[in-house]
mmCIF file of C-alpha atoms in Angstrom:
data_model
loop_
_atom_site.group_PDB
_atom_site.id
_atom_site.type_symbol
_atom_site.label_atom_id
_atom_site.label_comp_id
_atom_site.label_asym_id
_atom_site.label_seq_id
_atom_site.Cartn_x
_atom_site.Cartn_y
_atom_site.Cartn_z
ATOM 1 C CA UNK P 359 -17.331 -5.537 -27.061
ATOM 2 C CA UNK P 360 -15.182 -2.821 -28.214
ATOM 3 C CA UNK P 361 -14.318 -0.583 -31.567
ATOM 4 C CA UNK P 362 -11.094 -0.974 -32.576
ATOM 5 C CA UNK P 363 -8.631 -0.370 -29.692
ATOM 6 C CA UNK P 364 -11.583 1.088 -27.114
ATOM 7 C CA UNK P 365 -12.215 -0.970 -24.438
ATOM 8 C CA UNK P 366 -15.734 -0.414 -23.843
ATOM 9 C CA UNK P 367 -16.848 -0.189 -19.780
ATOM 10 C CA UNK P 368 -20.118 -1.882 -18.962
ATOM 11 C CA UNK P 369 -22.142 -0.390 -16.408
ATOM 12 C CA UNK P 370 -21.608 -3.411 -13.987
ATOM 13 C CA UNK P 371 -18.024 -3.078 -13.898
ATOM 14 C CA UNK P 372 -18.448 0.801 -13.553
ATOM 15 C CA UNK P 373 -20.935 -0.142 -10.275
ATOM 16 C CA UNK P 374 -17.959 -2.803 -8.966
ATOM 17 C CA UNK P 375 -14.959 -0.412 -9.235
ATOM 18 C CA UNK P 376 -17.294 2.539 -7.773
ATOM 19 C CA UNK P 377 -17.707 0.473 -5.119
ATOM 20 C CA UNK P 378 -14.343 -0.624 -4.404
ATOM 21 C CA UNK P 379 -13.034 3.490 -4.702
ATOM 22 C CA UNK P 380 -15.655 3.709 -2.302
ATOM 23 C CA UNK P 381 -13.955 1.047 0.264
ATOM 24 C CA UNK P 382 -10.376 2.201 -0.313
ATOM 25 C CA UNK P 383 -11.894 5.928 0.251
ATOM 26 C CA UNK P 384 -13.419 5.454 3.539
ATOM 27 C CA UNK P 385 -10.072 2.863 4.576
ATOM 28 C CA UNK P 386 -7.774 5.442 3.929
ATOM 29 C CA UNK P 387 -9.815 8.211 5.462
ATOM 30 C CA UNK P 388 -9.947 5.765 8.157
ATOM 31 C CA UNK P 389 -6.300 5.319 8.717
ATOM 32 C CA UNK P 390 -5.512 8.856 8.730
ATOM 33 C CA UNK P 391 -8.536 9.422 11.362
ATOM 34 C CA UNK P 392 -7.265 7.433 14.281
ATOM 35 C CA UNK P 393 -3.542 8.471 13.251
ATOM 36 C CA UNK P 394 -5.020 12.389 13.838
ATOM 37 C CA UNK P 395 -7.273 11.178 17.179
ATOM 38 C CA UNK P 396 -4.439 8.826 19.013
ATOM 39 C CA UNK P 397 -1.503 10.759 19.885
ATOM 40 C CA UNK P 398 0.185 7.318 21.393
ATOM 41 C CA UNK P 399 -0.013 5.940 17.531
ATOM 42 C CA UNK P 400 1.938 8.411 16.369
ATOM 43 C CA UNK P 401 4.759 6.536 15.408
ATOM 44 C CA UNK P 402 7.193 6.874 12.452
ATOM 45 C CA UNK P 403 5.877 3.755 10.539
ATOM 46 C CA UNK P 404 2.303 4.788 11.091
ATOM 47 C CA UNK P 405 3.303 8.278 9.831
ATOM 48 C CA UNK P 406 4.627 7.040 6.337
ATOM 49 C CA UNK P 407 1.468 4.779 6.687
ATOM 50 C CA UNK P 408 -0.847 7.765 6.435
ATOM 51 C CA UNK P 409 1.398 8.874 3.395
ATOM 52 C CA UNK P 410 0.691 6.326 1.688
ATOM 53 C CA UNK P 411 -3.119 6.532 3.021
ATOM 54 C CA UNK P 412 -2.793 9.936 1.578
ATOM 55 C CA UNK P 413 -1.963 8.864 -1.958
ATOM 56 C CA UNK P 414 -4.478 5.524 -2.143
ATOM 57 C CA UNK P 415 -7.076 8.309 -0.774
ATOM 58 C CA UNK P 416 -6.024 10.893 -4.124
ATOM 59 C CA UNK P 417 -6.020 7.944 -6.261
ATOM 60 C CA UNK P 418 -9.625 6.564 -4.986
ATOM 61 C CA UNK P 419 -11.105 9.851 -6.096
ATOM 62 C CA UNK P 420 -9.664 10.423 -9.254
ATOM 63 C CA UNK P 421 -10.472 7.144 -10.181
ATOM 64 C CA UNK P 422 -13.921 6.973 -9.151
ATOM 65 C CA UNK P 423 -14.054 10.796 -10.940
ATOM 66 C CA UNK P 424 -12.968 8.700 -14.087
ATOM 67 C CA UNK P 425 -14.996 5.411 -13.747
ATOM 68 C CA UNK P 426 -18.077 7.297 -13.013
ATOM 69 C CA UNK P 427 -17.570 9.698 -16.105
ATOM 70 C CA UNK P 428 -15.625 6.939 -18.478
ATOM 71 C CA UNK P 429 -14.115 10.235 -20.785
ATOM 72 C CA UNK P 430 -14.149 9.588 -24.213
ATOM 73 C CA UNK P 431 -11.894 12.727 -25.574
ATOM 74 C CA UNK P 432 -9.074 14.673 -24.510
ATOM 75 C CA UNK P 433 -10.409 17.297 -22.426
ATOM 76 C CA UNK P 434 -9.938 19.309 -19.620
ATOM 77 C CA UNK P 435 -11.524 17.014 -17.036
ATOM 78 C CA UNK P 436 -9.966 14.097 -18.705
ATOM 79 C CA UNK P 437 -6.702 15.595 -18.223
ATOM 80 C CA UNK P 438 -6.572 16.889 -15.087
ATOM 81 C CA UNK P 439 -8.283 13.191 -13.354
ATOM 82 C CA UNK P 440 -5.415 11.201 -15.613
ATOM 83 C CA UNK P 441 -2.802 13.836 -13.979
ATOM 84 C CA UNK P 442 -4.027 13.267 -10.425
ATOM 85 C CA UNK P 443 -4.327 10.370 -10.625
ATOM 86 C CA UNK P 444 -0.857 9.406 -12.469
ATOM 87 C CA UNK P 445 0.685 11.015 -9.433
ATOM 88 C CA UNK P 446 -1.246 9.339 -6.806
ATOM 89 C CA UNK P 447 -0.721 6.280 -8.360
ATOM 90 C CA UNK P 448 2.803 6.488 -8.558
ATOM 91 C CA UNK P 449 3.264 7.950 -5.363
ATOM 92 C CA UNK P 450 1.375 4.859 -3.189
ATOM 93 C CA UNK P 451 4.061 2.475 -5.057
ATOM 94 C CA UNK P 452 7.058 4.945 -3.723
ATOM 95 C CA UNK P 453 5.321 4.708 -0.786
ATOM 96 C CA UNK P 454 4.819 1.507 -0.067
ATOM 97 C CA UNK P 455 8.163 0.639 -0.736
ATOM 98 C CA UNK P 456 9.230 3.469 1.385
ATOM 99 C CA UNK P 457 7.732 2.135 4.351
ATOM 100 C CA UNK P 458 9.130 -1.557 3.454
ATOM 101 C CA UNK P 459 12.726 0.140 3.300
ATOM 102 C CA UNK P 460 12.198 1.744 6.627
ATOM 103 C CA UNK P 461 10.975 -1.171 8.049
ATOM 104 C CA UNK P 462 13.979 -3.309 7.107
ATOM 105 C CA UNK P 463 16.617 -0.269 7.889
ATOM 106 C CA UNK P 464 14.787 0.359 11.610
ATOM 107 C CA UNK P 465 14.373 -3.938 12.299
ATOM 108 C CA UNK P 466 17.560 -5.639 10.671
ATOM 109 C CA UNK P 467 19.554 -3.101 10.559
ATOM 110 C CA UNK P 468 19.014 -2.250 14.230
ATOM 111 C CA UNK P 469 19.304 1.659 13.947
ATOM 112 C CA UNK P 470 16.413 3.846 14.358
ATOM 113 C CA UNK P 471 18.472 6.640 13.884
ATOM 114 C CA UNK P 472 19.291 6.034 10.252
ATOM 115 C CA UNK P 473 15.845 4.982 9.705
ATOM 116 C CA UNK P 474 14.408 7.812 10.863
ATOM 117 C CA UNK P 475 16.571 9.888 8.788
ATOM 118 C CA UNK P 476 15.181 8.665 5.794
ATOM 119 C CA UNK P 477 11.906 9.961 6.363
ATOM 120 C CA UNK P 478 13.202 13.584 4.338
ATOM 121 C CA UNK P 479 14.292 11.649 1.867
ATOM 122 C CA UNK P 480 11.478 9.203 0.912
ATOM 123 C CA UNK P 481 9.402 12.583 1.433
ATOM 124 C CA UNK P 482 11.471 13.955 -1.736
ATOM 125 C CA UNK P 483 11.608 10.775 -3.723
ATOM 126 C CA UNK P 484 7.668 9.869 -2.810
ATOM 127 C CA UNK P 485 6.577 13.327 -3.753
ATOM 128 C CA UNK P 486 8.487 14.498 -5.840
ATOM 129 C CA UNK P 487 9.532 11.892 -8.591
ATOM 130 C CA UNK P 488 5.616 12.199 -9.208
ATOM 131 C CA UNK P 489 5.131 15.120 -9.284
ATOM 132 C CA UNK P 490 7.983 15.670 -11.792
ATOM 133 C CA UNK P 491 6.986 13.361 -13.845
ATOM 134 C CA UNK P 492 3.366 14.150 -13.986
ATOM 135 C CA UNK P 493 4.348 17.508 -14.690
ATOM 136 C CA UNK P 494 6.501 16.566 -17.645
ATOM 137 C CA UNK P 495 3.440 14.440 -19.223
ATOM 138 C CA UNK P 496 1.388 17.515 -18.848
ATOM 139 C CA UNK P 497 3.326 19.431 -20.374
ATOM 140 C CA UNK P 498 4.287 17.790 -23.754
ATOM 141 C CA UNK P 499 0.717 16.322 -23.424
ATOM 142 C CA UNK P 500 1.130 12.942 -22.826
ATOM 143 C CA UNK P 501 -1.850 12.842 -20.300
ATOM 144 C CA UNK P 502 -5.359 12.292 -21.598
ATOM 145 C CA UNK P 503 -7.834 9.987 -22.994
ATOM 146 C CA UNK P 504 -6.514 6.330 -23.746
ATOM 147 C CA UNK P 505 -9.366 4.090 -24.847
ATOM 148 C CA UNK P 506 -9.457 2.268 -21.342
ATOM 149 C CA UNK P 507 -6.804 -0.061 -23.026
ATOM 150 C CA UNK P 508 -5.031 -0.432 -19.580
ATOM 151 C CA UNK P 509 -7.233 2.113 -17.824
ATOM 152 C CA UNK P 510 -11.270 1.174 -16.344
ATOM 153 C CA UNK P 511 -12.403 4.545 -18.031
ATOM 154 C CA UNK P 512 -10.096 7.052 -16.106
ATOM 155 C CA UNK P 513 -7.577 8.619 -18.401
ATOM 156 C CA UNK P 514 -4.086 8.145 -18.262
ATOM 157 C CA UNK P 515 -1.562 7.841 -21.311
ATOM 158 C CA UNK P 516 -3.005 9.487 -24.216
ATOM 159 C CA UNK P 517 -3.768 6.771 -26.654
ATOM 160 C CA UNK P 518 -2.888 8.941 -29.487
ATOM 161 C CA UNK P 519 0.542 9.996 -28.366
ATOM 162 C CA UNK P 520 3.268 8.090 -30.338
ATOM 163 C CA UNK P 521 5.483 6.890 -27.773
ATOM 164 C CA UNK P 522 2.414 5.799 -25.247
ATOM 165 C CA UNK P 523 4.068 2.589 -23.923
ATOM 166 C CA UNK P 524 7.092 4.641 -23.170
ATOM 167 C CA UNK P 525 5.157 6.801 -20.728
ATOM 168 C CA UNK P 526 3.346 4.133 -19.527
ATOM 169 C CA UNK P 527 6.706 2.583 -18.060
ATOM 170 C CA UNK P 528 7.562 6.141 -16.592
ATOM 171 C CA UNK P 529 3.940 6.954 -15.078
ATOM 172 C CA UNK P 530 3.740 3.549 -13.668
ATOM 173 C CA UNK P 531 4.416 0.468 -15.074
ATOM 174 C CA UNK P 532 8.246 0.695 -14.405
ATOM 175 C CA UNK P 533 7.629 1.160 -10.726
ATOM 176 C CA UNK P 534 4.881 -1.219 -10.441
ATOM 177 C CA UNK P 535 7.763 -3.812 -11.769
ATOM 178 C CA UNK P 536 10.256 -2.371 -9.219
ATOM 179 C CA UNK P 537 8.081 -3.004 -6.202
ATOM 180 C CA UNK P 538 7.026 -6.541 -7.352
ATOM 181 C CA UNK P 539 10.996 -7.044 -7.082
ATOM 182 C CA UNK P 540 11.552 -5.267 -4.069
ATOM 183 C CA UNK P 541 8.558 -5.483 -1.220
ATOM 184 C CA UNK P 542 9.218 -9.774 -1.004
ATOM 185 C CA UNK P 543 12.704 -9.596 -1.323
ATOM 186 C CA UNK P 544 12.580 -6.580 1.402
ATOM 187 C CA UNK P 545 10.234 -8.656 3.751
ATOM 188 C CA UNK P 546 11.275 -11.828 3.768
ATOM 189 C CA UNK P 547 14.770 -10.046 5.157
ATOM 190 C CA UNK P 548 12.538 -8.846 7.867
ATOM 191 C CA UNK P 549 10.567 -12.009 8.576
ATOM 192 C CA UNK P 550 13.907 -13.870 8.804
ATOM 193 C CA UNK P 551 15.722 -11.689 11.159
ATOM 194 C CA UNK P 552 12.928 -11.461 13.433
ATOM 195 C CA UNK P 553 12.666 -15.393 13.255
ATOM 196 C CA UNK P 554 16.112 -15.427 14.148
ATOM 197 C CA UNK P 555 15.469 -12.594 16.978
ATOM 198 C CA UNK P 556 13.231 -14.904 18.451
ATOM 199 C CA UNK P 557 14.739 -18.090 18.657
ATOM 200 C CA UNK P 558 17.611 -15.879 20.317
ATOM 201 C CA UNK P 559 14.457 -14.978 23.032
ATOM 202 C CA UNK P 560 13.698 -18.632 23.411
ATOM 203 C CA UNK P 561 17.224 -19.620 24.078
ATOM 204 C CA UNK P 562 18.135 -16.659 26.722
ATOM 205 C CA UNK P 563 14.795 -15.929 28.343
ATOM 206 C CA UNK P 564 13.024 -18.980 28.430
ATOM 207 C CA UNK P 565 10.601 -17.343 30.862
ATOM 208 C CA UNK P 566 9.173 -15.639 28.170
ATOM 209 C CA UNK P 567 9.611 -18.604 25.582
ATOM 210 C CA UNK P 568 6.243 -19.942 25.511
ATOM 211 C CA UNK P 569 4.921 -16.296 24.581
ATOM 212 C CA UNK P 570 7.124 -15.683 21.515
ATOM 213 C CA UNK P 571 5.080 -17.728 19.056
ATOM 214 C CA UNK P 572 2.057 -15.514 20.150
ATOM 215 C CA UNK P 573 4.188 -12.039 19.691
ATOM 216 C CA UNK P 574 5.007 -12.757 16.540
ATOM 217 C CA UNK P 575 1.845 -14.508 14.810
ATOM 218 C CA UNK P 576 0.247 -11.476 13.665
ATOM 219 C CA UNK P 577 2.987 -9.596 12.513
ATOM 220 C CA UNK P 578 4.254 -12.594 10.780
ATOM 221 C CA UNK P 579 0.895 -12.867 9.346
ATOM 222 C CA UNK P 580 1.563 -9.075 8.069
ATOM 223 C CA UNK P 581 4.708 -8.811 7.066
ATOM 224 C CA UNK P 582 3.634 -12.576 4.557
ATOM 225 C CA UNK P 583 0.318 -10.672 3.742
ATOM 226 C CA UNK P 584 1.808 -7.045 2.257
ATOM 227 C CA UNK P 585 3.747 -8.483 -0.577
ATOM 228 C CA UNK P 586 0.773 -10.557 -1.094
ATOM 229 C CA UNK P 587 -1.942 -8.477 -1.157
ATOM 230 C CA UNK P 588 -0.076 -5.664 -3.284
ATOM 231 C CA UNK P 589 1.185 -8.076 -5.529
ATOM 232 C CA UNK P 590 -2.481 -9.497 -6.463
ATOM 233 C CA UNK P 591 -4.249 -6.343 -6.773
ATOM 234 C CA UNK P 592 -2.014 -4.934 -8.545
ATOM 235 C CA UNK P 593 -0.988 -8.181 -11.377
ATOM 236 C CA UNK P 594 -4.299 -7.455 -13.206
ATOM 237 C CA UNK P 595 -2.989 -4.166 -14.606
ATOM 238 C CA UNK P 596 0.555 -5.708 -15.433
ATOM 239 C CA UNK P 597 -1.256 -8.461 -17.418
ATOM 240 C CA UNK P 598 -3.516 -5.664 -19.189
ATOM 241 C CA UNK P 599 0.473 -3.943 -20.080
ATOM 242 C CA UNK P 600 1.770 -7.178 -21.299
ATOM 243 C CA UNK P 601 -1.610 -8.303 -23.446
ATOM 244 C CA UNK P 602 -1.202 -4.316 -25.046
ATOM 245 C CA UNK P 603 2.358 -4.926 -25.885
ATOM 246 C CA UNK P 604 1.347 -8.109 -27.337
ATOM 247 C CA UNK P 605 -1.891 -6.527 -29.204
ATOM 248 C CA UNK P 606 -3.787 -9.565 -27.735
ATOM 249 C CA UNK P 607 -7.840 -8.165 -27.917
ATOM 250 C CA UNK P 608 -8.058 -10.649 -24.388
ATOM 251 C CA UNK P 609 -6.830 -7.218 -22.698
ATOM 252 C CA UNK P 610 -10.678 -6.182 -23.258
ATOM 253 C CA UNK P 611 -12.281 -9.209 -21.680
ATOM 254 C CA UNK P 612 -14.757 -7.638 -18.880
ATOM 255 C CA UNK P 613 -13.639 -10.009 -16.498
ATOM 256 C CA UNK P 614 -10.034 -8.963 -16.699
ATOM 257 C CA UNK P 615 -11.368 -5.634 -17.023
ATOM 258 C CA UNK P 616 -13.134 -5.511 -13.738
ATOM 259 C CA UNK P 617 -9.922 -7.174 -11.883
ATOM 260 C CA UNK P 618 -7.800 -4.433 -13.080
ATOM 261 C CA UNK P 619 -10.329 -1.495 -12.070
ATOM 262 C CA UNK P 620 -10.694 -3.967 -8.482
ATOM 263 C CA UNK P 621 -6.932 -4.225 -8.230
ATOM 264 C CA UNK P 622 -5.888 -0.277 -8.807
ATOM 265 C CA UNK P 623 -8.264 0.883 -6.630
ATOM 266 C CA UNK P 624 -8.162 -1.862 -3.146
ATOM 267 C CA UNK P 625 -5.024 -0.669 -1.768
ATOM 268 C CA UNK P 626 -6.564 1.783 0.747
ATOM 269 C CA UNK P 627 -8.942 -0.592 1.785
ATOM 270 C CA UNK P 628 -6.659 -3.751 2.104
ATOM 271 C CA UNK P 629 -4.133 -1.460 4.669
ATOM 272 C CA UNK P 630 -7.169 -0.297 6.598
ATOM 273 C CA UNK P 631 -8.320 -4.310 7.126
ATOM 274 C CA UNK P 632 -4.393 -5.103 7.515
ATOM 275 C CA UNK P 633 -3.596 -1.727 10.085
ATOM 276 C CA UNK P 634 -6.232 -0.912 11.837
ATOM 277 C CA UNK P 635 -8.783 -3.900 11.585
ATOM 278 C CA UNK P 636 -6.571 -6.499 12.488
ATOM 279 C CA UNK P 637 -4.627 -4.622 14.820
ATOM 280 C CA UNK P 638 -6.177 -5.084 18.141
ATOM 281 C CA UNK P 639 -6.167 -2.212 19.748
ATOM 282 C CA UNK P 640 -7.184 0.207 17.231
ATOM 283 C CA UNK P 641 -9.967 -1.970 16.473
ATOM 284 C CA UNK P 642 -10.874 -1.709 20.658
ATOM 285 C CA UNK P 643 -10.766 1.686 19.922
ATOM 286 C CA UNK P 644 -12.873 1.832 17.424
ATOM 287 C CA UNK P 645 -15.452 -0.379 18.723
ATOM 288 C CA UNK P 646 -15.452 1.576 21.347
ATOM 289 C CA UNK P 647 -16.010 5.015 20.109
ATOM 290 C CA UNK P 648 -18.929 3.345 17.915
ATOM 291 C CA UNK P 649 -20.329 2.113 21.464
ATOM 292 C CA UNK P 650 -19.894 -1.281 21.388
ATOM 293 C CA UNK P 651 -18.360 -1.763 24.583
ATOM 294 C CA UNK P 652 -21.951 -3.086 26.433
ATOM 295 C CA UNK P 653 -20.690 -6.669 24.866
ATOM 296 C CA UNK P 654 -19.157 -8.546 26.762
ATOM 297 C CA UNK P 655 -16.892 -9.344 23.852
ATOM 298 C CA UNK P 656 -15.673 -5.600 23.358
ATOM 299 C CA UNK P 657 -14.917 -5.302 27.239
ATOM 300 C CA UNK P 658 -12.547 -8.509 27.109
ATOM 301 C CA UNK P 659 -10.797 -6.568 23.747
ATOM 302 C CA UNK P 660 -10.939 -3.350 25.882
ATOM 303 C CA UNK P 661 -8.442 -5.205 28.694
ATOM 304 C CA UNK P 662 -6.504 -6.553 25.782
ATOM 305 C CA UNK P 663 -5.670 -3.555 24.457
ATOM 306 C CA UNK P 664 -3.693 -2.486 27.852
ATOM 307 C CA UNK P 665 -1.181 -4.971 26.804
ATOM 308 C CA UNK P 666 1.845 -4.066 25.139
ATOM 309 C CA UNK P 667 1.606 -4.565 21.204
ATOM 310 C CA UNK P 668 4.315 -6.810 20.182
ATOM 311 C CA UNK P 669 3.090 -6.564 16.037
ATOM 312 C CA UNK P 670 6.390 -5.377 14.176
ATOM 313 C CA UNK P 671 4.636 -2.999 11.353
ATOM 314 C CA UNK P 672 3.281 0.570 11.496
ATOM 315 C CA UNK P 673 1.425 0.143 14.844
ATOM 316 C CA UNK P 674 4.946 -1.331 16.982
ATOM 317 C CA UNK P 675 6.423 -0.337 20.225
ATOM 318 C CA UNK P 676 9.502 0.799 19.225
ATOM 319 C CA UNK P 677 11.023 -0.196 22.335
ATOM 320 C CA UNK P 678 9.815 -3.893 22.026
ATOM 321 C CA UNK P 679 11.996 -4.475 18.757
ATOM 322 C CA UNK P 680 14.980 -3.569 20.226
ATOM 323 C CA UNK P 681 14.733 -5.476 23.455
ATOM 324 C CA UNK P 682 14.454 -8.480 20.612
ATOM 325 C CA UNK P 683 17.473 -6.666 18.710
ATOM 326 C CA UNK P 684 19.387 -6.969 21.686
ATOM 327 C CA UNK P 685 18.838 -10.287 22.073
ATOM 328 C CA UNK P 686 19.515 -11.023 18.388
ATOM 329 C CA UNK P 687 22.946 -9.517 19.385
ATOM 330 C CA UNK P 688 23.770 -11.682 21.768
ATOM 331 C CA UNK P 689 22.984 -14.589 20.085
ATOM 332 C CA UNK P 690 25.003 -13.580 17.172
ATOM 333 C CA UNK P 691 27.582 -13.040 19.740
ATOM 334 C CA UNK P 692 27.448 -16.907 20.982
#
């Protein structure tokens, strides 16, 4: 299966992970399309949402660049796909903590101000803690071909540099463990404030009371699923890391193999399902403009979408959270 430390890549796990750059590809592109065509979307969350799109789509081509050419030396193609897509990488984990930070300043916090002040910064940090180190692996030639030993034939750490685990942890891994820490610990603070919010809703408008289970259900369903879903894409590479640093030759198994190259390259995909699939009515919209709106199916949807959105991620009414921050207020005030 492989010579010495390679990792060979069969062509059925190069067809699989093709595939799946080809899904997060067309996800992201999606995401940033109806961002660009619906001015009403334009909010702040959805804007750090097509950030991130922007970095899952960078990292879907330089991966399929390097799963579809599966390098076997250090050159100058090898180099520059293992440079793009270390920074695109390690900008969508920025990223998506970004947007989780936000989230929790803008919702429990209560203070759109402050979270929309962050936007500069996690613009500096998302971009350019990347881009820096990218730059500085370039440079004393750190980048370039490592045996796909935690790679699916895309080039990354050089696998004859000295100190490759070491720039491992600083071109990904270290941030990868970061995020595992912070997105849960991040959203479950959300998930219980807004529980709390809405029991406050219940108590003081009880008018409303027998709605609030259906406002929240699919942002609940979010906000439990983004931890979730980034978590188990992204565990197959950790467990690659780990068998490395434990020179255990199971790092090499296909199955694993074809996980990992799964895993790295979903993300687009899985927010385009979560953002603008299961969000009602961008999906209108879409089936719409693809003229499906002769079912009678699309035409209830269409009325749907006329409704206020109550969902409390990228696609929220800003002014919907803090009618239920007020409210959280009051109760606290009780």
């Amino acid at each position: 299966m492989a010579s010495g430390n390679e990792t060979v890549v069969y062509f059925s796990e190069q067809v699989v992970v093709l595939c799946s750059c080809a899904l997060s590809f067309l996800g992201s592109s999606l995401i940033i399309l109806t961002y660009v065509l619906w001015a009403d979307l334009r909010t702040t969350p959805r804007r750090l949402l097509v950030f991130l799109s922007v970095s899952d789509w960078l990292s879907a081509v330089s991966y399929a660049v390097g799963v579809w050419s599966v390098f076997r030396s250090d050159s100058l193609e090898c180099v520059v796909q293992g440079a793009v897509s270390t920074f695109a990488n390690t900008s969508s984990f920025f990223w998506t903590v970004a947007i989780a930070v936000y989230l929790y300043v803008f919702i429990v916090r209560s203070s759109q101000r402050v979270a929309d002040s962050l936007v500069l910064i996690f613009h500096l940090v998302s971009w350019g803690v990347p881009l820096i180190i990218t730059v500085a692996a370039v440079s004393l030639s750190k980048i370039g071909y490592d045996a796909s030993e935690v790679s699916v034939g895309w080039c990354w750490v050089s696998i004859h540099a000295p100190d490759r685990v070491l720039w491992m942890l600083l071109t990904g891994k270290i941030w990868e463990f970061l995020a595992y820490l912070t997105l849960p610990v991040l959203y479950i603070l959300i998930k219980r404030h807004i529980h709390m919010a809405h029991t406050a809703l219940s108590e003081y408008r009880p008018i409303l009371a027998t709605r609030v289970p259906s406002f929240s259900s699919m942002a609940d369903t979010k906000l439990t699923l983004i931890p979730v879903i980034f978590i188990v894409l992204r565990i197959w590479s950790t467990v690659r890391f780990i068998l490395l640093l434990a020179d255990s030759p199971v790092r090499q198994h296909p199955v694993l193999v074809t996980l990992h190259g799964i895993g790295n390259t979903s993300q687009g995909a899985a927010n385009c399902i979560m953002f603008v699939l299961f969000t009602r009515p961008i999906r209108t919209r879409l089936c719409s403009a693809l003229c499906c709106c002769s079912s009678s199916r699309c035409r209830a949807g269409s009325k749907r979408s006329q409704e206020p959105s109550h969902t409390l991620l990228p696609d929220q009414e800003a002014s919907t959270q803090r009618r239920e921050d007020d409210t959280s207020k009051a109760g606290s005030q009780r």
